Amino acid sequence: MSLIRERLSVILPTYNERENILPLITQLLDLGDSYEIELLIVDDDSTDGTADFVKELAQGDQRIRLIRRIGRSGLASAIKEGLLDATGSIAAVMDGDGQHDPKDVIQAVTHLRKNKLDLVLGSRFLARSSIQGLSQRRTGGSSMANRLARFSLHKNYRQLTDYMSGCLVMDLKTCLPSVFTVDVNGFKFLYEMLAVSQGQLKVGEVALNFQARKYGRSKLDMAVLWDFLISLLHTLGLRLIPRRAISFGLVGASGILVQLSATQILMSMLGLNFTKALPYAVVIAASSNYIINNALTFRTQRLTGFSLIKGLLKFLLVASLPVLANVGLATTFYSIISPNAIEAQIAGIVVVFVWNYAASSRFVWNTP
Ligand code: GDD
Ligand code: MN
């Protein structure tokens, strides 16, 4: 009797995991008795030599494949790329730092096939789950993010307990169409996958024993949280408004506060009158928008060093037309319609948003 082993592709995204990756690869290859294993390590230009190290391993073992990318395109995009290249009938996605246990992944695969599901996720929040190496704050943050995610997703997915999980297993045939449409500007691949599949997938869960990281640090930072906020708003807005436009809009809203407070400060502390204070306040707000957009909205094309200064000048130039329009509009509004400094400025700001977004995407950060 011949035992047919199903082909299982395991996607391991890595960014600076040189010390963590070998024990994980070894454990995964040991599963070879039950599955025909393929490992896809998707590395984003790690600075610690992860890619070269994996390449050496791949030279000695055909089951290991390295996808080496230029630059840092992010976790969700690495996962998507790995999934699109996978040749198995089942794919598993897990962290490349050893925090997910291969045993849990195998449980997920068994659950997937036994119950004819499309997708099974490893949850840190089931009764049988355990979590090590996550701070109280982080766990609290995750459960808050989970609640928001549940609210924003299709009702068929409401029973799930860990929308933020980085551990998932899927039947590639049924899931690939959703994988193709995942918008990759973020960290949270699973959330995106659930959002784009709109309740169509049969999804289950298994308990995860989330382990502490042995070496290196977590890559979850402010920018990752920002991306998740944008994902939530994107989903709540029926995914009609481009993510970058949402981000640009939120940053713009912060610019409104900067402009309003700068005017107040200039007026009350330096004794300038409104018309004198306004142009300075607008330039201060535009510069603050530029810095924040560079760090968040356009961080994959982030400008640094001299280019950062050049970019600021370009941004001010691109924005100067609307800045003039902004000043002109606000001044006219102030003198003709109502001498209310706040209303006058809001009128100016709203008019220029669309121009700014379109023009600076194109000319400052060179996105199509
Ligand atoms: N290729 C690539 N590119 N890999 C990345 C990137 C990136 O930009 N950023 C992170 N990774 C890899 C890491 O090297 C690691 O293998 C895995 O993705 C998870 O990243 P961590 O930085 O270790 O995340 P974490 O442990 O803080 O977060 C965990 O919990 C989150 C939910 O709160 C992970 O399980 C996440 O996947 C999960 O979303
Ligand atoms: Mn981790």
Coordinates of C-alpha atoms in Angstrom, one line a residue, residues 162-359:
D162 CA -7.5 35.9 16.8
Y163 CA -7.7 38.1 13.7
M164 CA -4.2 39.3 14.3
S165 CA -2.6 35.9 14.2
G166 CA 0.5 35.4 12.1
C167 CA 0.0 31.6 12.0
L168 CA -2.4 30.2 9.4
V169 CA -2.9 27.2 7.2
M170 CA -4.9 27.1 4.0
D171 CA -6.1 25.0 1.1
L172 CA -4.4 26.7 -1.7
K173 CA -6.9 25.9 -4.4
T174 CA -9.8 27.6 -2.6
C175 CA -7.8 30.4 -1.0
L176 CA -5.6 31.5 -3.9
P177 CA -8.2 33.9 -5.4
S178 CA -8.4 35.8 -2.1
V179 CA -4.6 35.7 -1.7
F180 CA -4.3 37.4 -5.1
T181 CA -6.6 40.3 -4.0
V182 CA -5.0 40.9 -0.6
D183 CA -3.8 44.5 -0.3
V184 CA -0.3 44.1 1.1
N185 CA 0.4 47.5 2.6
G186 CA 0.5 46.1 6.1
F187 CA 1.6 43.6 8.7
K188 CA -1.6 41.8 9.2
F189 CA -2.0 39.4 6.4
L190 CA -4.8 37.3 8.0
Y191 CA -7.0 40.3 8.6
E192 CA -6.7 41.4 5.0
M193 CA -7.4 37.9 3.8
L194 CA -10.6 37.8 5.8
A195 CA -11.6 41.3 4.7
V196 CA -11.2 40.6 1.0
S197 CA -12.9 37.2 1.1
Q198 CA -16.0 38.7 2.6
G199 CA -17.3 35.7 4.4
Q200 CA -16.8 33.2 1.6
L201 CA -14.2 31.0 3.2
K202 CA -14.8 28.2 5.7
V203 CA -12.5 29.2 8.6
G204 CA -11.6 27.2 11.7
E205 CA -9.2 27.7 14.6
V206 CA -6.7 25.7 16.6
A207 CA -5.1 26.7 19.9
L208 CA -1.6 28.1 19.6
N209 CA 1.1 27.9 22.1
F210 CA 2.9 31.2 21.4
Q211 CA 6.5 31.0 22.6
A212 CA 8.9 33.7 23.7
R213 CA 11.4 34.9 21.1
K214 CA 14.9 33.6 21.7
Y215 CA 17.0 36.1 19.8
G216 CA 16.4 39.5 18.2
R217 CA 13.5 41.9 18.5
S218 CA 9.9 42.2 17.4
K219 CA 9.4 44.3 14.3
L220 CA 6.0 45.5 15.4
D221 CA 6.2 49.3 15.7
M222 CA 4.2 52.5 15.5
A223 CA 4.1 52.2 11.7
V224 CA 2.6 48.7 11.9
L225 CA -0.1 50.0 14.3
W226 CA -0.8 52.8 11.9
D227 CA -1.2 50.4 9.0
F228 CA -3.7 48.4 10.9
L229 CA -5.7 51.5 11.7
I230 CA -5.7 52.3 8.0
S231 CA -6.8 48.7 7.2
L232 CA -9.7 49.0 9.6
L233 CA -10.9 52.3 8.1
H234 CA -10.3 50.9 4.6
T235 CA -12.6 47.9 5.4
L236 CA -15.2 50.1 7.1
G237 CA -15.2 52.3 4.0
L238 CA -16.0 49.2 1.9
R239 CA -12.5 49.3 0.6
L240 CA -13.4 52.0 -1.9
I241 CA -10.9 54.7 -0.8
P242 CA -7.3 53.9 -1.5
R243 CA -5.4 53.1 1.7
R244 CA -2.8 55.8 1.0
A245 CA -5.5 58.4 0.6
I246 CA -6.9 57.4 4.0
S247 CA -3.5 57.7 5.6
F248 CA -2.8 61.0 3.8
G249 CA -6.2 62.2 5.0
L250 CA -5.6 61.4 8.6
V251 CA -2.2 63.0 8.4
G252 CA -3.9 66.0 6.8
A253 CA -6.3 66.1 9.7
S254 CA -3.4 66.3 12.1
G255 CA -2.1 69.1 10.0
I256 CA -5.3 71.0 10.5
L257 CA -4.7 70.8 14.3
V258 CA -1.1 72.0 13.8
Q259 CA -2.2 74.9 11.6
L260 CA -5.0 75.9 14.0
S261 CA -2.7 75.8 17.0
A262 CA 0.2 77.5 15.2
T263 CA -2.1 80.4 14.2
Q264 CA -3.4 80.7 17.8
I265 CA 0.2 80.7 19.2
L266 CA 1.5 83.2 16.6
M267 CA -1.5 85.5 17.3
S268 CA -1.5 85.3 21.1
M269 CA 2.2 85.0 21.8
L270 CA 3.8 87.1 19.1
G271 CA 0.8 89.4 18.7
L272 CA 0.5 88.9 15.0
N273 CA -2.8 89.6 13.4
F274 CA -4.6 86.8 11.6
T275 CA -3.6 87.6 8.1
K276 CA 0.1 87.9 9.1
A277 CA 0.1 84.7 11.2
L278 CA -1.7 82.5 8.7
P279 CA 1.0 82.0 6.0
Y280 CA 3.5 80.9 8.6
A281 CA 1.0 78.6 10.2
V282 CA 0.2 77.0 6.8
V283 CA 4.0 76.4 6.1
I284 CA 4.5 74.9 9.6
A285 CA 1.5 72.6 9.1
A286 CA 2.6 71.6 5.6
S287 CA 6.1 70.7 6.9
S288 CA 4.6 68.6 9.7
N289 CA 2.4 66.8 7.2
Y290 CA 5.4 66.1 5.0
I291 CA 7.4 64.6 7.8
I292 CA 4.6 62.4 9.1
N293 CA 3.6 61.2 5.6
N294 CA 7.2 60.4 4.8
A295 CA 7.4 58.2 8.0
L296 CA 4.0 56.6 7.6
T297 CA 2.0 57.0 4.4
F298 CA 5.0 56.7 2.0
R299 CA 7.4 54.9 4.1
T300 CA 8.2 52.2 1.5
Q301 CA 9.5 55.1 -0.6
R302 CA 10.8 56.9 2.5
L303 CA 13.2 59.8 1.7
T304 CA 16.2 60.3 3.9
G305 CA 19.3 62.6 4.3
F306 CA 19.6 65.2 1.5
S307 CA 16.6 63.7 -0.4
L308 CA 14.5 64.4 2.7
I309 CA 15.3 68.1 2.4
K310 CA 14.9 68.1 -1.4
G311 CA 11.6 66.3 -0.9
L312 CA 10.4 68.9 1.6
L313 CA 11.1 71.7 -1.0
K314 CA 9.3 69.7 -3.7
F315 CA 6.4 69.0 -1.3
L316 CA 6.1 72.7 -0.4
L317 CA 6.3 73.6 -4.1
V318 CA 3.7 71.0 -5.0
A319 CA 1.6 72.2 -2.1
S320 CA 2.3 75.9 -2.8
L321 CA -0.4 76.2 -5.3
P322 CA -3.0 74.9 -2.8
V323 CA -1.2 76.7 -0.1
L324 CA -1.8 80.0 -2.0
A325 CA -5.3 78.8 -2.6
N326 CA -5.6 77.9 1.0
V327 CA -4.3 81.3 2.2
G328 CA -6.3 83.1 -0.5
L329 CA -9.5 81.2 0.3
A330 CA -9.2 81.6 4.0
T331 CA -8.4 85.3 3.8
T332 CA -11.4 85.9 1.5
F333 CA -13.7 83.8 3.6
Y334 CA -12.5 85.7 6.7
S335 CA -13.1 89.1 5.1
I336 CA -16.2 88.4 3.0
I337 CA -18.1 85.5 4.5
S338 CA -17.3 85.5 8.2
P339 CA -14.5 86.8 10.3
N340 CA -14.1 83.5 12.1
A341 CA -10.5 82.3 12.0
I342 CA -11.4 78.6 12.4
E343 CA -14.1 78.3 9.8
A344 CA -12.0 80.4 7.4
Q345 CA -9.1 78.0 7.7
I346 CA -11.2 74.8 7.4
A347 CA -12.7 76.1 4.2
G348 CA -9.2 76.6 2.7
I349 CA -8.0 73.2 3.9
V350 CA -10.8 71.1 2.6
V351 CA -10.5 72.5 -0.9
V352 CA -6.8 71.6 -1.3
F353 CA -6.8 68.0 0.0
V354 CA -7.4 66.2 -3.2
W355 CA -4.8 68.2 -5.2
N356 CA -2.2 67.6 -2.5
Y357 CA -2.7 63.9 -2.4
A358 CA -2.7 63.4 -6.1
A359 CA 0.2 65.7 -6.8

